[in-house]
Tab-separated table of C-alpha atoms and ligand atoms in Angstrom:
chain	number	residue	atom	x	y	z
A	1	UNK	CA	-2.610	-22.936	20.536
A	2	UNK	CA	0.443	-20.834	21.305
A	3	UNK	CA	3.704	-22.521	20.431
A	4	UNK	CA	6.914	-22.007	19.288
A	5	UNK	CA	6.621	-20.958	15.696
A	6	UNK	CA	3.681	-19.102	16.148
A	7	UNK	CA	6.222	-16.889	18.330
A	8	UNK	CA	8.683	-16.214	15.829
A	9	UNK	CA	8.309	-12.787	13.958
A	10	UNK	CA	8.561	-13.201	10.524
A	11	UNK	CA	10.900	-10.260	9.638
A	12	UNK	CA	10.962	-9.625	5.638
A	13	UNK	CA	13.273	-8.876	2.876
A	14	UNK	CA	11.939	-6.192	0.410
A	15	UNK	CA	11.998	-6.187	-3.248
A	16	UNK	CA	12.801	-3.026	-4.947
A	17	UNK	CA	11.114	-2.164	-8.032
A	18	UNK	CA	12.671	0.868	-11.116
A	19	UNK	CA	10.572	3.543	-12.653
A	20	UNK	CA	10.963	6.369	-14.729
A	21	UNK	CA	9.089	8.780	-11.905
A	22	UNK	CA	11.437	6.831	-8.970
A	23	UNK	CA	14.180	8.482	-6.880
A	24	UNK	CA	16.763	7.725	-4.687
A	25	UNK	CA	15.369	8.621	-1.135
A	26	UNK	CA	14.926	4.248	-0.189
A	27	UNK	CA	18.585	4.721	0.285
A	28	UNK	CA	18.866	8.036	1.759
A	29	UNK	CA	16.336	8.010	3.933
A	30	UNK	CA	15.298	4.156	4.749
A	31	UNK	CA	18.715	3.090	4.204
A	32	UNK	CA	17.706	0.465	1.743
A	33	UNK	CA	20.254	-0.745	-0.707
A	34	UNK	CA	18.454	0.358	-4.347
A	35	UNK	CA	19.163	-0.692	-7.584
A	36	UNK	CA	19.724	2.634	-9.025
A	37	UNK	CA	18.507	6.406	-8.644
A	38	UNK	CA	15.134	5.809	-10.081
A	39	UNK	CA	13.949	3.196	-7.797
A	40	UNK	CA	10.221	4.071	-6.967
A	41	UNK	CA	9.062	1.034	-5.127
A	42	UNK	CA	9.765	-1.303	-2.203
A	43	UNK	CA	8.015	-4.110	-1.945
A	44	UNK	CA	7.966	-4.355	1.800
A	45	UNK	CA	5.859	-6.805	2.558
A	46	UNK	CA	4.447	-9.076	-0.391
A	47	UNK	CA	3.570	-12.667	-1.781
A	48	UNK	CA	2.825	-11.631	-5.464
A	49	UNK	CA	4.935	-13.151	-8.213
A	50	UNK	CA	6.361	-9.693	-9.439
A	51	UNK	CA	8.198	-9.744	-6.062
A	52	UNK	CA	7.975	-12.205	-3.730
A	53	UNK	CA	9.850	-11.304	-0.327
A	54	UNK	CA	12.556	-13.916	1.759
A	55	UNK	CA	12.210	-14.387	4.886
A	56	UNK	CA	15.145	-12.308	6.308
A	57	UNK	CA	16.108	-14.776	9.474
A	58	UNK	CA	15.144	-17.555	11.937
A	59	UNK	CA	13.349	-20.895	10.944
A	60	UNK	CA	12.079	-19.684	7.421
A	61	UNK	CA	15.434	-17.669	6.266
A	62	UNK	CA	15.713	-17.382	2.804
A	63	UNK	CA	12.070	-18.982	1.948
A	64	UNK	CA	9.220	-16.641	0.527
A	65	UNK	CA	6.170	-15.465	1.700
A	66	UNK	CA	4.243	-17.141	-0.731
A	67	UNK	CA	5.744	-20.518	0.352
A	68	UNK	CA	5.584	-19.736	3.372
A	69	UNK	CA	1.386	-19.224	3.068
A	70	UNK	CA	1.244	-22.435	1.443
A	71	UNK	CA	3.735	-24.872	3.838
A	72	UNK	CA	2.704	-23.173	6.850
A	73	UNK	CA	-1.084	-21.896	6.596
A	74	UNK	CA	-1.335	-22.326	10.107
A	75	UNK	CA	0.981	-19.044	10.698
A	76	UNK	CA	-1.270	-16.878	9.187
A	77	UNK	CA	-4.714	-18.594	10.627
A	78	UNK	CA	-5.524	-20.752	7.967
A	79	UNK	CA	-7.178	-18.569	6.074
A	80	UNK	CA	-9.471	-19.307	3.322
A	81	UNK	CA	-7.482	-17.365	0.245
A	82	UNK	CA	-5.355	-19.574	-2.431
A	83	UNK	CA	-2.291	-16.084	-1.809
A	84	UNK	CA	-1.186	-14.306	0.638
A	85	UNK	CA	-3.874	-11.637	0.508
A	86	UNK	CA	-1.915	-8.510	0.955
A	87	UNK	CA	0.556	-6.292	0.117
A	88	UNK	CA	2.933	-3.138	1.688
A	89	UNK	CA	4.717	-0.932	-0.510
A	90	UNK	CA	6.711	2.089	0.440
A	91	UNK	CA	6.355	4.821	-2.652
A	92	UNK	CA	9.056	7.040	-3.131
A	93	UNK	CA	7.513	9.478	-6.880
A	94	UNK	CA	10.262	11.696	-7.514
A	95	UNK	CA	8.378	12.779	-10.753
A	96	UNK	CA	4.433	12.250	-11.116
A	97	UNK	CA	3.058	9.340	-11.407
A	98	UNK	CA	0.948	8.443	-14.424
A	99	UNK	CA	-3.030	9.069	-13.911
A	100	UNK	CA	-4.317	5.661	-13.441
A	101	UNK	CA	-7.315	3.630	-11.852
A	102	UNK	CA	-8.122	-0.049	-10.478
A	103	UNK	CA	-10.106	-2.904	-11.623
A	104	UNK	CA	-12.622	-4.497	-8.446
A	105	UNK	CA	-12.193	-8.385	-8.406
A	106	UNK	CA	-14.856	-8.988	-10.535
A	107	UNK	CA	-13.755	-7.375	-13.363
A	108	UNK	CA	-10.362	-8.710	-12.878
A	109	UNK	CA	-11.078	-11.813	-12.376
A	110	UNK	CA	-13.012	-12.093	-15.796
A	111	UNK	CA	-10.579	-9.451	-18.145
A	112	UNK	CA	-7.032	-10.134	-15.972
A	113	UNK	CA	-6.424	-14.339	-15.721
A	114	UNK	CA	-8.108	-15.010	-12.134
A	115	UNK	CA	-6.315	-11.720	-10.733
A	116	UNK	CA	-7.667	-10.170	-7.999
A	117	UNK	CA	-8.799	-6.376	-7.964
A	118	UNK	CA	-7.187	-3.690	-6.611
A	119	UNK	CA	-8.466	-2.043	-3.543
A	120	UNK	CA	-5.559	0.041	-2.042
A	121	UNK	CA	-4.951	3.610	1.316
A	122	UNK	CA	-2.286	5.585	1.396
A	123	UNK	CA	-0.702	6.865	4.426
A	124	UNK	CA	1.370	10.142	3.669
A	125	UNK	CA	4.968	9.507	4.636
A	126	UNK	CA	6.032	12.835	3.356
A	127	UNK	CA	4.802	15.552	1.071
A	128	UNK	CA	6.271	18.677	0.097
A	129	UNK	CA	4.800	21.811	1.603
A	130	UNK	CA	1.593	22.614	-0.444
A	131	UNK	CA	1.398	19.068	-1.970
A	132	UNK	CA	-1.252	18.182	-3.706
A	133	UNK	CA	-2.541	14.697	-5.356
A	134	UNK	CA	-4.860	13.677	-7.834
A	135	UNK	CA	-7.748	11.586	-6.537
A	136	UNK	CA	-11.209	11.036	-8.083
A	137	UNK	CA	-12.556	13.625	-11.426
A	138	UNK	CA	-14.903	15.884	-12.124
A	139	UNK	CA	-17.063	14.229	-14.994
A	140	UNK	CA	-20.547	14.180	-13.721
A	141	UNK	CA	-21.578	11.708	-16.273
A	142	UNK	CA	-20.511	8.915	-18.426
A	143	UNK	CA	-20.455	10.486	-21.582
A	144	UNK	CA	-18.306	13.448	-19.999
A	145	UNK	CA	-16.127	11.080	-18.736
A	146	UNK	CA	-15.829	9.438	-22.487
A	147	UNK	CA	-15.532	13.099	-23.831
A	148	UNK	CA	-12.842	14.182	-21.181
A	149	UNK	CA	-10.318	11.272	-21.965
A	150	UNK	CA	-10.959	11.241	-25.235
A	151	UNK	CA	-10.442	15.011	-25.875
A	152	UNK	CA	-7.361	14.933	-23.741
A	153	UNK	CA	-9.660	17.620	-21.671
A	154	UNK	CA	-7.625	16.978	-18.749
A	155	UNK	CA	-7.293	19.734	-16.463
A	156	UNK	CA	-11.185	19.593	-16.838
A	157	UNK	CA	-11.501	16.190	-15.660
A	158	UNK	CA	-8.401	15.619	-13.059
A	159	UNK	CA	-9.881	16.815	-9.470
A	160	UNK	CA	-6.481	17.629	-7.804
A	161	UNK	CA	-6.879	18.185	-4.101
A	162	UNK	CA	-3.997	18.888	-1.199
A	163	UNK	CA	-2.453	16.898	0.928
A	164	UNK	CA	-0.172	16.672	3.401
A	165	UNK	CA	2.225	14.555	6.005
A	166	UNK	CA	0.378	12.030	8.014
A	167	UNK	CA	-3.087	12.421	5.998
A	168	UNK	CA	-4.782	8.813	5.070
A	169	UNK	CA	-6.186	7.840	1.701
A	170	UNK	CA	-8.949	5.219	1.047
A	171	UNK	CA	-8.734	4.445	-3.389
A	172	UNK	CA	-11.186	2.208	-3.911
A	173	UNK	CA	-11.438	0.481	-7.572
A	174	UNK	CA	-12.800	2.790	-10.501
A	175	UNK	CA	-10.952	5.857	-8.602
A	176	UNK	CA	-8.727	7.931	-10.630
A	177	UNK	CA	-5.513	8.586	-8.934
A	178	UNK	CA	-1.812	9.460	-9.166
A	179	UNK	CA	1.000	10.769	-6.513
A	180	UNK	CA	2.588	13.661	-7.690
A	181	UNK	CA	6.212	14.302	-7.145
A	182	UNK	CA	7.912	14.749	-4.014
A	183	UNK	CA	5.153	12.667	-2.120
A	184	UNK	CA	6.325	9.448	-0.347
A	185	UNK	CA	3.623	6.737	0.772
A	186	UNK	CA	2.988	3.512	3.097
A	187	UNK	CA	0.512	1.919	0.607
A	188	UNK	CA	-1.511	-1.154	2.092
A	189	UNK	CA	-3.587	-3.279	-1.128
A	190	UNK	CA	-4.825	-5.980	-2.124
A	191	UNK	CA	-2.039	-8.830	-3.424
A	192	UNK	CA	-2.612	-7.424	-6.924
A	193	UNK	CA	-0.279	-5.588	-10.190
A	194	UNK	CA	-3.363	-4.624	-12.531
A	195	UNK	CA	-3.165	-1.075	-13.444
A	196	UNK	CA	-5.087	1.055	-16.360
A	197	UNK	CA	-2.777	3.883	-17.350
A	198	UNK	CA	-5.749	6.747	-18.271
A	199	UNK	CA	-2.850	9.739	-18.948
A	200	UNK	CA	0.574	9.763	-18.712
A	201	UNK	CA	1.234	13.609	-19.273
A	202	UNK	CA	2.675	12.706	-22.908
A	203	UNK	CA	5.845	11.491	-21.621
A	204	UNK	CA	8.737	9.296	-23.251
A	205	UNK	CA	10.314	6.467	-22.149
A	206	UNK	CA	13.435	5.526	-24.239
A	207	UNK	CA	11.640	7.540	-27.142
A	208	UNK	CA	8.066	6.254	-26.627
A	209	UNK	CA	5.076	6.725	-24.286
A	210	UNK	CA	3.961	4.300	-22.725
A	211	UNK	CA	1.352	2.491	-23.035
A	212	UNK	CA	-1.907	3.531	-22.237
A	213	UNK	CA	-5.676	1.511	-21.315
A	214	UNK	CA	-8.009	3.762	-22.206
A	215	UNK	CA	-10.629	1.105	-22.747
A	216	UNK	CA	-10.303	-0.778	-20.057
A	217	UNK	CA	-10.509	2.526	-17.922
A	218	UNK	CA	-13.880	3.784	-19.318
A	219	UNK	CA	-14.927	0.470	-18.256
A	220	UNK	CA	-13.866	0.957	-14.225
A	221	UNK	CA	-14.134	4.349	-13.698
A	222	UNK	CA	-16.829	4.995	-11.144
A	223	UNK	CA	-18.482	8.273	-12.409
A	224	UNK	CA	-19.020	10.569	-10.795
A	225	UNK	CA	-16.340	10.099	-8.320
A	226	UNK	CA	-16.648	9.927	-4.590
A	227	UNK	CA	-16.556	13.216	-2.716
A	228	UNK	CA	-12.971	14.031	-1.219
A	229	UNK	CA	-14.366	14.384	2.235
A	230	UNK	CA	-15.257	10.672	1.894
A	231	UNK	CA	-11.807	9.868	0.384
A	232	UNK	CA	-9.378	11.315	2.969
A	233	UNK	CA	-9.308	10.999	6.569
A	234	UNK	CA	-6.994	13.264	8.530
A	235	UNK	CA	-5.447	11.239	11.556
A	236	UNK	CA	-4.789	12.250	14.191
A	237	UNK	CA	-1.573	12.539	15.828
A	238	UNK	CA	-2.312	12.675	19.711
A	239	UNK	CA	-3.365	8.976	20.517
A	240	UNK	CA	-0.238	7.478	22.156
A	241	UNK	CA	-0.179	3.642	22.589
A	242	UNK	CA	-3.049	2.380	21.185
A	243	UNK	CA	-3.927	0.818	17.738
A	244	UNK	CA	-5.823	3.512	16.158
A	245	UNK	CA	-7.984	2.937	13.488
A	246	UNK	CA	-7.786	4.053	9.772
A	247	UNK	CA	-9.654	2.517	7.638
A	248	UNK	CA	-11.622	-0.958	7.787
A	249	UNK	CA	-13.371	-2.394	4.585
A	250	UNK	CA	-14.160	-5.453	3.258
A	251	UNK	CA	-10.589	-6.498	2.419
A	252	UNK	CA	-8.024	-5.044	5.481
A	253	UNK	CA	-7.978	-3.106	8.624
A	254	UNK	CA	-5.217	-1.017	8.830
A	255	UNK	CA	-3.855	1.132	12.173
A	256	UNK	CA	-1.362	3.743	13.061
A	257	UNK	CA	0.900	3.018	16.449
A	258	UNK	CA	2.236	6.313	17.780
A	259	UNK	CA	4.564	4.498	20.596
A	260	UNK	CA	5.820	6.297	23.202
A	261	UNK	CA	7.689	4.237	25.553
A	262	UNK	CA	5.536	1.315	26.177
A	263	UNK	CA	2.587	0.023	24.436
A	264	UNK	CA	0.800	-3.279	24.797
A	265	UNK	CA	-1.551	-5.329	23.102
A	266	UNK	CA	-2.841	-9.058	22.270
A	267	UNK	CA	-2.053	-10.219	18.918
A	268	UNK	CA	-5.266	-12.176	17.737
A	269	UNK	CA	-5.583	-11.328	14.208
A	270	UNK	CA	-4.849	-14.428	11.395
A	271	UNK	CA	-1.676	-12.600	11.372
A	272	UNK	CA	-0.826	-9.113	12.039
A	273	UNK	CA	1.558	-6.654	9.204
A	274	UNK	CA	3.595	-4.219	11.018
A	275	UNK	CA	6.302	-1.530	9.303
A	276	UNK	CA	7.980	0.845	11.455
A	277	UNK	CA	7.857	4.387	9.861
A	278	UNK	CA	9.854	6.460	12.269
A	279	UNK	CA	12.119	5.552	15.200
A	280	UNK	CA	13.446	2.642	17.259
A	281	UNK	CA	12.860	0.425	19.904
A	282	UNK	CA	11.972	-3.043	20.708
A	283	UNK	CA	9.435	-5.580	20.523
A	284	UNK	CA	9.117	-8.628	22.342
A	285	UNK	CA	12.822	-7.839	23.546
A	286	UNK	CA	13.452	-8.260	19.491
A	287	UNK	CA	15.129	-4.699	18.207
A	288	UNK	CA	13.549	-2.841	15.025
A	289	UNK	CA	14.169	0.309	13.926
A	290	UNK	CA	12.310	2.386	10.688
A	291	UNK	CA	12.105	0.668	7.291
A	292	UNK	CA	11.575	-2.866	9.503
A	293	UNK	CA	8.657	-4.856	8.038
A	294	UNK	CA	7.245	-8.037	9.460
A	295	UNK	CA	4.601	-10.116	10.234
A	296	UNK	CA	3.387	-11.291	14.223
A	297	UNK	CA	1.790	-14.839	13.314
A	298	UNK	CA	-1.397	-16.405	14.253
A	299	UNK	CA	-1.392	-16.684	17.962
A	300	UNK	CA	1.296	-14.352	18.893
A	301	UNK	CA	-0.462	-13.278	21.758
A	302	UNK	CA	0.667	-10.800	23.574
A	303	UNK	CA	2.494	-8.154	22.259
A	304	UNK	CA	5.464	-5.801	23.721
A	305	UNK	CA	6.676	-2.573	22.335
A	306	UNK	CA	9.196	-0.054	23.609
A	307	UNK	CA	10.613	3.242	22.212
A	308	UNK	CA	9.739	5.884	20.022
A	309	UNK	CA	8.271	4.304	17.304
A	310	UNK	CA	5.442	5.653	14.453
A	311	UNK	CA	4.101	2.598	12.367
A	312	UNK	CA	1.639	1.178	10.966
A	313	UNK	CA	-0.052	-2.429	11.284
A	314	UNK	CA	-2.685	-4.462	8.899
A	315	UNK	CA	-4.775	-7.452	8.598
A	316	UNK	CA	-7.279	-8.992	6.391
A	317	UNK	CA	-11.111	-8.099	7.026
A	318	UNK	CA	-12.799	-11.260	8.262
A	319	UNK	CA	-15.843	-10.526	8.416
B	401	ZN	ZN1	-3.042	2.649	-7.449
C-alpha cells in the first residue's frame, strides 16, 4: 500500500489569529511572522473554515487541508468523517483569557448548524513561575451553579488550580476553563470554533464587553465539575525515544516524543499530527526544527528521527 505520495510529509502553513488577551511571543519565540502584537493564536495544523492551512511545499503546495481531505482521502486512511477531524493550535494569552466552556457534539450539532463539539488537552508550553489556571468550579449543584453566574459570585464558583511547564490538561465539554496570562499551550481539539463566554472579568473591547452566553452555558456546564486529579496528568519527562502516551479518548490520542538522538517507529495511524516544540533535527533525512507542524500520511511506515527534539504527535481515536 506504500507508495509515493503516501511518503511525502505534508508540512503546513499556519494561520494566525488577533485577540485582545494575545501577545507577541509567535514571533519572538517561534519565529512566526504575526500580524500584530496581540496575536494569540496559531492555527498550526487545521481544516476548519476560520483558518484553513496551505500546504507549505511538494505535490500539494499552496492547496488546503480541507481540500486536501476531500481530493485525497486516501492520505489520511479514508476515514469516515465529512472534515478533517482535528485541530493544533499554539496559545500564546498575554492577558487572561475569558472564562468559557464547550458544547459536546450533540448539543452542537442541534443549537450550532451541524458543528461538531468541542473536546480539547492542553500541553503546557510555558507558564510563569507559580502559574495557575482556571479549570472546572466549585458549584455542587445546579441551582448554585445558576446562582453563582448569575450573582457574578465568581471567586466562589471559579476553582483556580496551579500549573506548571510540561503539565497535560484533558477539558472535556461542560468544563469551565480559561488560561491565564503568561501561559503558552500546544492545544489538540476537535475541528470545532463554538465557544460560550460565561465571564469575561468586565472587560472592554473598543468601549464594549463582549459578548457573553450565559444561557447556552447553564445548559453545558457539567455540575459539579470533575475532580482536578482527574483533569491533569503530570508527564513525565524521563522517557527518551518512545511515543508516550497522554491522553486517549473517544476522539484523539495524543503523545509526547522526548528525542534524543535517534528514535524509531512505524507510522500506521490514518495519519499521524506531529509539531516540534523544542529543538532540531531530522526526519526521514527531511530537516525540522521547533514551530514545524505536519502530517506523516496513511502508510508512512516507518519512521526516522534524529536530534534533540521535544514534540508532540496526534491521531483520531478509531475505535
Ligand atoms: Zn477551550
Amino acid at each position: 500500500m506504500s507508495n509515493s505520495k503516501n511518503q511525502e510529509i505534508l508540512f503546513m502553513n499556519p494561520v494566525f489569529k488577533q485577540n485582545i488577551w494575545g501577545g507577541n511571543r509567535l514571533a519572538t519565540e517561534w519565529g512566526y511572522e504575526i500580524p500584530s502584537d496581540t496575536t494569540g493564536e496559531c492555527w498550526a495544523v487545521s481544516a476548519h473554515q476560520n483558518g484553513d492551512c496551505a500546504i507549505k511545499d511538494g505535490t500539494y503546495a499552496g492547496k488546503t487541508l480541507s481540500q486536501l481531505w476531500r481530493e485525497e482521502p486516501e492520505l489520511f486512511g479514508n476515514v469516515n468523517s465529512d472534515r478533517f477531524p482535528l485541530l493544533i493550535k499554539i496559545i500564546d494569552a498575554r492577558e487572561d483569557l475569558s472564562i468559557q466552556v464547550h458544547p459536546d457534539d450533540v448539543y452542537a450539532a442541534k443549537n450550532e448548524n451541524g458543528s461538531m463539539g468541542k473536546t480539547e488537552c492542553w500541553y503546557i508550553l510555558d507558564a510563569p513561575e507559580n502559574a495557575t489556571l482556571v479549570i472546572g468550579h466549585n458549584a455542587k449543584d445546579k441551582n448554585e451553579l445558576i446562582d453563582m453566574i448569575q450573582n457574578g459570585r465568581w471567586t466562589d464558583f471559579l476553582r483556580e488550580v496551579p500549573i506548571k511547564k510540561g503539565d497535560f490538561i484533558q477539558i472535556d465539554p461542560g468544563t469551565v476553563h480559561a488560561i491565564k496570562g503568561g501561559i503558552e499551550i500546544l492545544e489538540t481539539q476537535q475541528n470545532s470554533d463554538i465557544t460560550y463566554r460565561v465571564y469575561d472579568y468586565g472587560r472592554l473591547t473598543d468601549g464594549k464587553p463582549r459578548e457573553l452566553h450565559i444561557d447556552k452555558s447553564l445548559d453545558v456546564i457539567t455540575v459539579p465539575a470533575k475532580s482536578v486529579e482527574d483533569s491533569i496528568i503530570h508527564v513525565r519527562e524521563d522517557v527518551k525515544n518512545q511515543l508516550n502516551s497522554l491522553i486517549s479518548c473517544q476522539y484523539y490520542h495524543v503523545w509526547k516524543l522526548n528525542v534524543d538522538d535517534n528514535m524509531q517507529f512505524a507510522q500506521e495511524h490514518p495519519f499521524l499530527i506531529m509539531s516540534v516544540l523544542e529543538g532540531d533535527g531530522t526526519i526521514n533525512g527531511q530537516k525540522i526544527q521547533k514551530g514545524d507542524h505536519f502530517i506523516l500520511p496513511n502508510g508512512f511506515g516507518q519512521v526516522q528521527i534524529q536530534g534533540k527534539l521535544q514534540m508532540i504527535a496526534s491521531t483520531i481515536a478509531i475505535e
